[in-house]
Amino acid sequence: MKHPIELIESIEIIKREKWIIIITIIVCLILSAVMSWLILPEKYESRAVIQVENSVQDTGIMENYVATEFTPQVYMQRLKNETVINEAFKNNNFTNEYKVNDLSVLNETNTSIINITYLSDSAENARKELETILDVTKKEMNSSVKNTLQELERTYNSESQSISQEIESIINEYNKIIRDNNLPEVLILQTILNSEIIMDISEEQINALSNVSGGLQNKLLQLQANIQTKSEEYRSVLADYQSVKTGLDSFTPDPFIRVISEATLAKGPSSPNKALGLIIGLFLGVLLGLGLAFFRHYWRNSAPNK
């Protein structure tokens, strides 16, 4: 039975096999240096801090649409739109391709602050590309809200036209009853103006008024009420339409997306960490060298004697 190797014997083995350990460490350090300096590409880091806040400006009827789009969560998701951002990179003649893995996004807890870190092959490229990413994201959010508002504008416009046609139809029906029954035309004007008007009327019209049946009078009152109701509805929809149209013409995302810290210019590469690489190479070299030394000792001692 083989006896376990004791501490003194271990030290003797290390002394005896020191050249193997040293050579192994040197080889690992050389490999680590080659990886860090020659193989692994250098990455430069650019940072920016953005605030996305949807309550900084009163947007009236558009508030819900703005509040839905301008949130930190939506902003962070739009930052990951590779298709749109790569299109912008091409338009700016950037040689690099945008990859989500090069972007790191962190939303500070319970705040609207977003910390963004982007990696590229040079300090200048990292800053320019990050600035483009931020600009494209803002434009996309702006376009999203504007498209929604344009659809809302079309809806209100269509609704106002529909109500206008309904009012016109009801007024035509009311006027036809007035004319067919030879009633004073002042009733038409009174309905349009929604107020009482005092005018002289003919004897014939007085007789016509006196002969108005209860059913006909009730019909006229219903039509008047419908005209007034639809008119109020039309004014409300028209006011909403004008509000959306005015907001759409003047809308800008700037109040909702604030740049707290502009994209930075790196002073040096952030990766690979060459010092860390050498330390790891040294550590692996020591472990591998010791392993080879003890394996060599075990192999010699376990070999059968000739």
CSV table of C-alpha atoms in Angstrom, one decimal:
chain,number,residue,atom,x,y,z
A,1,MET,CA,0.0,0.0,0.0
A,2,LYS,CA,1.3,3.4,-1.0
A,3,HIS,CA,1.8,6.0,1.8
A,4,PRO,CA,0.2,9.4,1.3
A,5,ILE,CA,2.6,12.2,0.3
A,6,GLU,CA,3.5,14.3,3.4
A,7,LEU,CA,4.2,18.1,3.4
A,8,ILE,CA,8.0,17.7,3.5
A,9,GLU,CA,7.9,15.2,0.7
A,10,SER,CA,5.6,17.6,-1.3
A,11,ILE,CA,8.1,20.4,-0.9
A,12,GLU,CA,10.9,18.0,-2.1
A,13,ILE,CA,8.8,17.1,-5.2
A,14,ILE,CA,8.2,20.8,-6.0
A,15,LYS,CA,11.9,21.5,-5.7
A,16,ARG,CA,12.8,18.6,-7.8
A,17,GLU,CA,10.2,19.4,-10.5
A,18,LYS,CA,10.5,23.2,-10.3
A,19,TRP,CA,11.5,23.6,-13.9
A,20,ILE,CA,8.4,21.9,-15.1
A,21,ILE,CA,6.3,24.2,-12.9
A,22,ILE,CA,8.2,27.3,-14.0
A,23,ILE,CA,8.0,26.4,-17.7
A,24,THR,CA,4.2,25.7,-17.3
A,25,ILE,CA,3.7,29.1,-15.6
A,26,ILE,CA,5.6,30.8,-18.4
A,27,VAL,CA,3.6,29.0,-21.1
A,28,CYS,CA,0.3,30.0,-19.4
A,29,LEU,CA,1.5,33.6,-19.1
A,30,ILE,CA,2.5,33.7,-22.7
A,31,LEU,CA,-0.9,32.2,-23.8
A,32,SER,CA,-2.7,34.7,-21.6
A,33,ALA,CA,-0.8,37.6,-23.0
A,34,VAL,CA,-1.4,36.4,-26.6
A,35,MET,CA,-5.1,36.2,-25.9
A,36,SER,CA,-5.3,39.6,-24.2
A,37,TRP,CA,-3.1,41.5,-26.6
A,38,LEU,CA,-3.5,39.8,-29.9
A,39,ILE,CA,-6.6,37.6,-30.1
A,40,LEU,CA,-9.4,39.2,-28.0
A,41,PRO,CA,-10.7,42.4,-29.6
A,42,GLU,CA,-10.5,45.6,-27.5
A,43,LYS,CA,-13.8,47.0,-26.4
A,44,TYR,CA,-14.4,50.7,-25.5
A,45,GLU,CA,-17.2,51.7,-23.2
A,46,SER,CA,-19.5,54.7,-23.5
A,47,ARG,CA,-22.0,55.6,-20.8
A,48,ALA,CA,-25.1,57.8,-20.8
A,49,VAL,CA,-27.9,58.5,-18.2
A,50,ILE,CA,-31.4,59.1,-19.4
A,51,GLN,CA,-34.6,60.1,-17.6
A,52,VAL,CA,-38.0,59.0,-19.0
A,53,GLU,CA,-40.9,60.8,-17.3
A,54,ASN,CA,-44.4,61.2,-18.7
A,55,SER,CA,-45.8,63.6,-16.1
A,56,VAL,CA,-43.6,66.6,-16.8
A,57,GLN,CA,-46.1,68.2,-19.1
A,58,ASP,CA,-49.9,68.5,-19.2
A,59,THR,CA,-51.0,66.9,-22.5
A,60,GLY,CA,-54.7,67.1,-22.0
A,61,ILE,CA,-56.7,64.5,-24.0
A,62,MET,CA,-53.4,62.9,-25.2
A,63,GLU,CA,-52.3,62.2,-21.6
A,64,ASN,CA,-53.1,58.5,-21.7
A,65,TYR,CA,-51.4,57.9,-25.0
A,66,VAL,CA,-48.2,59.7,-23.9
A,67,ALA,CA,-48.2,58.0,-20.5
A,68,THR,CA,-48.4,54.6,-22.2
A,69,GLU,CA,-45.4,55.2,-24.5
A,70,PHE,CA,-43.1,57.3,-22.4
A,71,THR,CA,-42.1,54.9,-19.6
A,72,PRO,CA,-38.7,53.5,-18.7
A,73,GLN,CA,-39.8,50.0,-19.5
A,74,VAL,CA,-40.9,50.9,-23.0
A,75,TYR,CA,-37.8,53.0,-23.6
A,76,MET,CA,-35.5,50.0,-22.6
A,77,GLN,CA,-37.3,47.7,-24.9
A,78,ARG,CA,-37.0,50.1,-27.8
A,79,LEU,CA,-33.3,50.3,-27.2
A,80,LYS,CA,-33.1,46.6,-28.2
A,81,ASN,CA,-34.7,47.1,-31.6
A,82,GLU,CA,-31.8,45.8,-33.7
A,83,THR,CA,-33.5,46.2,-37.1
A,84,VAL,CA,-34.4,49.9,-36.7
A,85,ILE,CA,-31.0,50.8,-35.1
A,86,ASN,CA,-29.0,48.9,-37.7
A,87,GLU,CA,-30.9,50.8,-40.4
A,88,ALA,CA,-29.8,54.0,-38.7
A,89,PHE,CA,-26.2,52.7,-38.5
A,90,LYS,CA,-26.2,52.1,-42.2
A,91,ASN,CA,-27.6,55.6,-42.9
A,92,ASN,CA,-24.8,57.1,-40.8
A,93,ASN,CA,-22.2,54.9,-42.7
A,94,PHE,CA,-21.1,53.1,-39.5
A,95,THR,CA,-19.1,50.0,-40.3
A,96,ASN,CA,-20.1,48.2,-37.1
A,97,GLU,CA,-23.3,46.2,-36.7
A,98,TYR,CA,-25.5,46.9,-33.7
A,99,LYS,CA,-25.9,44.0,-31.3
A,100,VAL,CA,-28.0,43.9,-28.2
A,101,ASN,CA,-25.2,42.1,-26.3
A,102,ASP,CA,-23.1,45.2,-26.6
A,103,LEU,CA,-25.7,47.2,-24.7
A,104,SER,CA,-26.3,47.2,-21.0
A,105,VAL,CA,-29.4,48.9,-19.6
A,106,LEU,CA,-30.3,49.4,-15.9
A,107,ASN,CA,-33.3,51.2,-14.5
A,108,GLU,CA,-32.7,52.5,-11.0
A,109,THR,CA,-35.2,51.1,-8.6
A,110,ASN,CA,-38.4,53.2,-8.1
A,111,THR,CA,-37.1,56.0,-10.4
A,112,SER,CA,-37.3,57.0,-14.0
A,113,ILE,CA,-33.5,57.1,-14.4
A,114,ILE,CA,-31.9,54.7,-16.9
A,115,ASN,CA,-28.2,54.0,-16.9
A,116,ILE,CA,-26.9,52.9,-20.4
A,117,THR,CA,-23.6,51.3,-21.2
A,118,TYR,CA,-22.5,50.5,-24.8
A,119,LEU,CA,-19.4,48.7,-26.1
A,120,SER,CA,-17.7,49.2,-29.4
A,121,ASP,CA,-14.3,48.8,-31.1
A,122,SER,CA,-13.0,52.3,-30.4
A,123,ALA,CA,-13.8,55.1,-28.0
A,124,GLU,CA,-15.1,57.5,-30.7
A,125,ASN,CA,-17.2,54.8,-32.3
A,126,ALA,CA,-18.7,53.9,-28.9
A,127,ARG,CA,-19.8,57.4,-28.3
A,128,LYS,CA,-21.1,58.1,-31.8
A,129,GLU,CA,-23.0,54.8,-32.0
A,130,LEU,CA,-24.5,55.3,-28.5
A,131,GLU,CA,-25.6,58.8,-29.5
A,132,THR,CA,-27.3,57.4,-32.6
A,133,ILE,CA,-29.0,54.7,-30.6
A,134,LEU,CA,-30.4,57.3,-28.2
A,135,ASP,CA,-31.5,59.5,-31.0
A,136,VAL,CA,-33.2,56.7,-32.9
A,137,THR,CA,-35.0,55.5,-29.9
A,138,LYS,CA,-36.4,59.0,-29.2
A,139,LYS,CA,-37.5,59.3,-32.8
A,140,GLU,CA,-39.2,55.9,-32.7
A,141,MET,CA,-41.1,56.8,-29.5
A,142,ASN,CA,-42.1,60.1,-31.1
A,143,SER,CA,-43.3,58.4,-34.2
A,144,SER,CA,-45.3,55.9,-32.2
A,145,VAL,CA,-47.2,58.6,-30.3
A,146,LYS,CA,-47.7,60.6,-33.4
A,147,ASN,CA,-49.1,57.7,-35.3
A,148,THR,CA,-51.5,57.0,-32.5
A,149,LEU,CA,-52.6,60.6,-32.4
A,150,GLN,CA,-53.0,60.8,-36.1
A,151,GLU,CA,-55.3,57.7,-35.9
A,152,LEU,CA,-57.2,59.4,-33.0
A,153,GLU,CA,-57.4,62.6,-35.1
A,154,ARG,CA,-58.9,60.7,-38.0
A,155,THR,CA,-61.4,58.9,-35.6
A,156,TYR,CA,-62.6,62.2,-34.2
A,157,ASN,CA,-62.8,63.8,-37.6
A,158,SER,CA,-64.8,60.9,-38.9
A,159,GLU,CA,-67.1,60.9,-35.8
A,160,SER,CA,-67.7,64.7,-36.1
A,161,GLN,CA,-68.6,64.3,-39.8
A,162,SER,CA,-71.0,61.4,-38.9
A,163,ILE,CA,-72.7,63.5,-36.2
A,164,SER,CA,-72.9,66.5,-38.5
A,165,GLN,CA,-74.7,64.3,-41.1
A,166,GLU,CA,-77.1,63.1,-38.4
A,167,ILE,CA,-77.9,66.7,-37.3
A,168,GLU,CA,-78.5,67.6,-40.9
A,169,SER,CA,-80.8,64.7,-41.4
A,170,ILE,CA,-82.8,65.5,-38.3
A,171,ILE,CA,-83.1,69.2,-39.3
A,172,ASN,CA,-84.3,68.3,-42.7
A,173,GLU,CA,-86.9,66.1,-41.3
A,174,TYR,CA,-88.0,68.9,-38.9
A,175,ASN,CA,-88.1,71.5,-41.6
A,176,LYS,CA,-90.1,69.2,-43.9
A,177,ILE,CA,-92.8,68.9,-41.1
A,178,ILE,CA,-92.9,72.7,-40.8
A,179,ARG,CA,-93.3,73.2,-44.5
A,180,ASP,CA,-95.8,70.4,-45.1
A,181,ASN,CA,-98.0,71.7,-42.3
A,182,ASN,CA,-97.7,75.3,-43.3
A,183,LEU,CA,-96.3,76.2,-39.9
A,184,PRO,CA,-94.4,79.5,-39.3
A,185,GLU,CA,-90.9,79.3,-40.7
A,186,VAL,CA,-89.8,81.1,-37.5
A,187,LEU,CA,-89.9,77.7,-35.8
A,188,ILE,CA,-87.0,76.7,-38.1
A,189,LEU,CA,-84.9,79.6,-37.0
A,190,GLN,CA,-85.9,79.1,-33.4
A,191,THR,CA,-84.7,75.5,-33.5
A,192,ILE,CA,-81.4,76.5,-35.1
A,193,LEU,CA,-80.7,79.3,-32.7
A,194,ASN,CA,-82.1,77.3,-29.7
A,195,SER,CA,-83.9,80.4,-28.4
A,196,GLU,CA,-87.3,82.0,-28.6
A,197,ILE,CA,-87.9,84.6,-31.3
A,198,ILE,CA,-90.8,87.0,-31.5
A,199,MET,CA,-92.0,87.7,-35.0
A,200,ASP,CA,-95.3,88.7,-36.8
A,201,ILE,CA,-97.0,85.7,-38.5
A,202,SER,CA,-99.9,85.5,-40.9
A,203,GLU,CA,-103.5,84.6,-40.0
A,204,GLU,CA,-103.1,81.4,-42.0
A,205,GLN,CA,-100.0,80.4,-40.0
A,206,ILE,CA,-101.9,81.2,-36.7
A,207,ASN,CA,-104.7,78.9,-37.8
A,208,ALA,CA,-102.1,76.2,-38.7
A,209,LEU,CA,-100.5,76.5,-35.3
A,210,SER,CA,-103.9,76.2,-33.6
A,211,ASN,CA,-104.6,73.1,-35.5
A,212,VAL,CA,-101.3,71.3,-34.6
A,213,SER,CA,-102.2,68.0,-33.1
A,214,GLY,CA,-100.6,66.6,-29.9
A,215,GLY,CA,-98.8,63.9,-31.9
A,216,LEU,CA,-97.3,66.4,-34.3
A,217,GLN,CA,-96.3,68.7,-31.5
A,218,ASN,CA,-94.6,65.8,-29.7
A,219,LYS,CA,-92.8,64.9,-32.9
A,220,LEU,CA,-91.4,68.4,-33.2
A,221,LEU,CA,-90.3,68.5,-29.6
A,222,GLN,CA,-88.5,65.2,-30.0
A,223,LEU,CA,-86.8,66.4,-33.1
A,224,GLN,CA,-85.7,69.6,-31.4
A,225,ALA,CA,-84.4,67.6,-28.4
A,226,ASN,CA,-82.4,65.4,-30.8
A,227,ILE,CA,-81.0,68.4,-32.6
A,228,GLN,CA,-79.8,69.9,-29.3
A,229,THR,CA,-78.4,66.6,-28.0
A,230,LYS,CA,-76.5,65.9,-31.2
A,231,SER,CA,-75.3,69.5,-31.4
A,232,GLU,CA,-73.8,69.2,-27.9
A,233,GLU,CA,-72.2,65.9,-28.9
A,234,TYR,CA,-70.8,67.5,-32.1
A,235,ARG,CA,-69.3,70.4,-30.1
A,236,SER,CA,-67.7,67.9,-27.7
A,237,VAL,CA,-66.2,65.7,-30.4
A,238,LEU,CA,-65.1,68.8,-32.4
A,239,ALA,CA,-63.3,70.2,-29.3
A,240,ASP,CA,-61.5,66.8,-28.8
A,241,TYR,CA,-60.6,66.8,-32.5
A,242,GLN,CA,-59.1,70.4,-32.3
A,243,SER,CA,-57.3,69.5,-29.1
A,244,VAL,CA,-55.7,66.4,-30.7
A,245,LYS,CA,-54.8,68.3,-33.9
A,246,THR,CA,-53.2,71.1,-31.9
A,247,GLY,CA,-51.3,68.7,-29.7
A,248,LEU,CA,-50.2,66.7,-32.8
A,249,ASP,CA,-48.8,69.7,-34.5
A,250,SER,CA,-46.8,70.9,-31.5
A,251,PHE,CA,-45.9,67.5,-30.0
A,252,THR,CA,-42.2,66.8,-29.2
A,253,PRO,CA,-40.7,64.0,-27.1
A,254,ASP,CA,-38.0,66.3,-25.6
A,255,PRO,CA,-39.9,67.1,-22.3
A,256,PHE,CA,-40.5,63.4,-21.7
A,257,ILE,CA,-37.0,62.1,-22.5
A,258,ARG,CA,-34.2,64.0,-20.8
A,259,VAL,CA,-30.5,63.4,-21.2
A,260,ILE,CA,-29.0,63.6,-17.7
A,261,SER,CA,-25.5,62.6,-18.9
A,262,GLU,CA,-24.4,62.7,-22.5
A,263,ALA,CA,-22.6,59.7,-24.1
A,264,THR,CA,-19.1,59.7,-22.7
A,265,LEU,CA,-15.7,59.2,-24.5
A,266,ALA,CA,-13.7,56.4,-23.0
A,267,LYS,CA,-10.0,57.1,-22.1
A,268,GLY,CA,-9.0,53.5,-22.6
A,269,PRO,CA,-10.3,50.0,-23.4
A,270,SER,CA,-12.6,48.5,-20.9
A,271,SER,CA,-12.0,44.9,-22.1
A,272,PRO,CA,-10.1,42.7,-22.2
A,273,ASN,CA,-8.7,43.3,-18.7
A,274,LYS,CA,-5.1,42.5,-19.5
A,275,ALA,CA,-3.9,42.6,-15.9
A,276,LEU,CA,-6.6,40.2,-14.8
A,277,GLY,CA,-5.8,38.0,-17.8
A,278,LEU,CA,-2.2,37.7,-16.6
A,279,ILE,CA,-3.2,37.0,-13.1
A,280,ILE,CA,-5.5,34.2,-14.3
A,281,GLY,CA,-2.7,32.9,-16.5
A,282,LEU,CA,-0.4,32.9,-13.5
A,283,PHE,CA,-2.9,31.1,-11.3
A,284,LEU,CA,-3.6,28.5,-14.0
A,285,GLY,CA,0.1,28.0,-14.6
A,286,VAL,CA,0.8,27.3,-11.0
A,287,LEU,CA,-2.1,24.9,-10.7
A,288,LEU,CA,-1.2,23.1,-13.9
A,289,GLY,CA,2.5,23.1,-13.1
A,290,LEU,CA,1.9,21.5,-9.7
A,291,GLY,CA,-0.4,19.0,-11.2
A,292,LEU,CA,2.2,18.0,-13.8
A,293,ALA,CA,4.9,17.8,-11.1
A,294,PHE,CA,2.9,15.5,-8.8
A,295,PHE,CA,1.7,13.4,-11.7
A,296,ARG,CA,5.2,13.0,-13.0
A,297,HIS,CA,6.3,11.9,-9.5
A,298,TYR,CA,3.4,9.5,-9.2
A,299,TRP,CA,4.1,8.1,-12.6
A,300,ARG,CA,7.8,7.4,-11.9
A,301,ASN,CA,7.0,5.7,-8.5
A,302,SER,CA,4.2,3.6,-9.9
A,303,ALA,CA,6.1,2.4,-12.9
A,304,PRO,CA,7.2,-1.3,-12.6
A,305,ASN,CA,10.9,-2.0,-11.9
A,306,LYS,CA,12.7,-3.6,-14.8
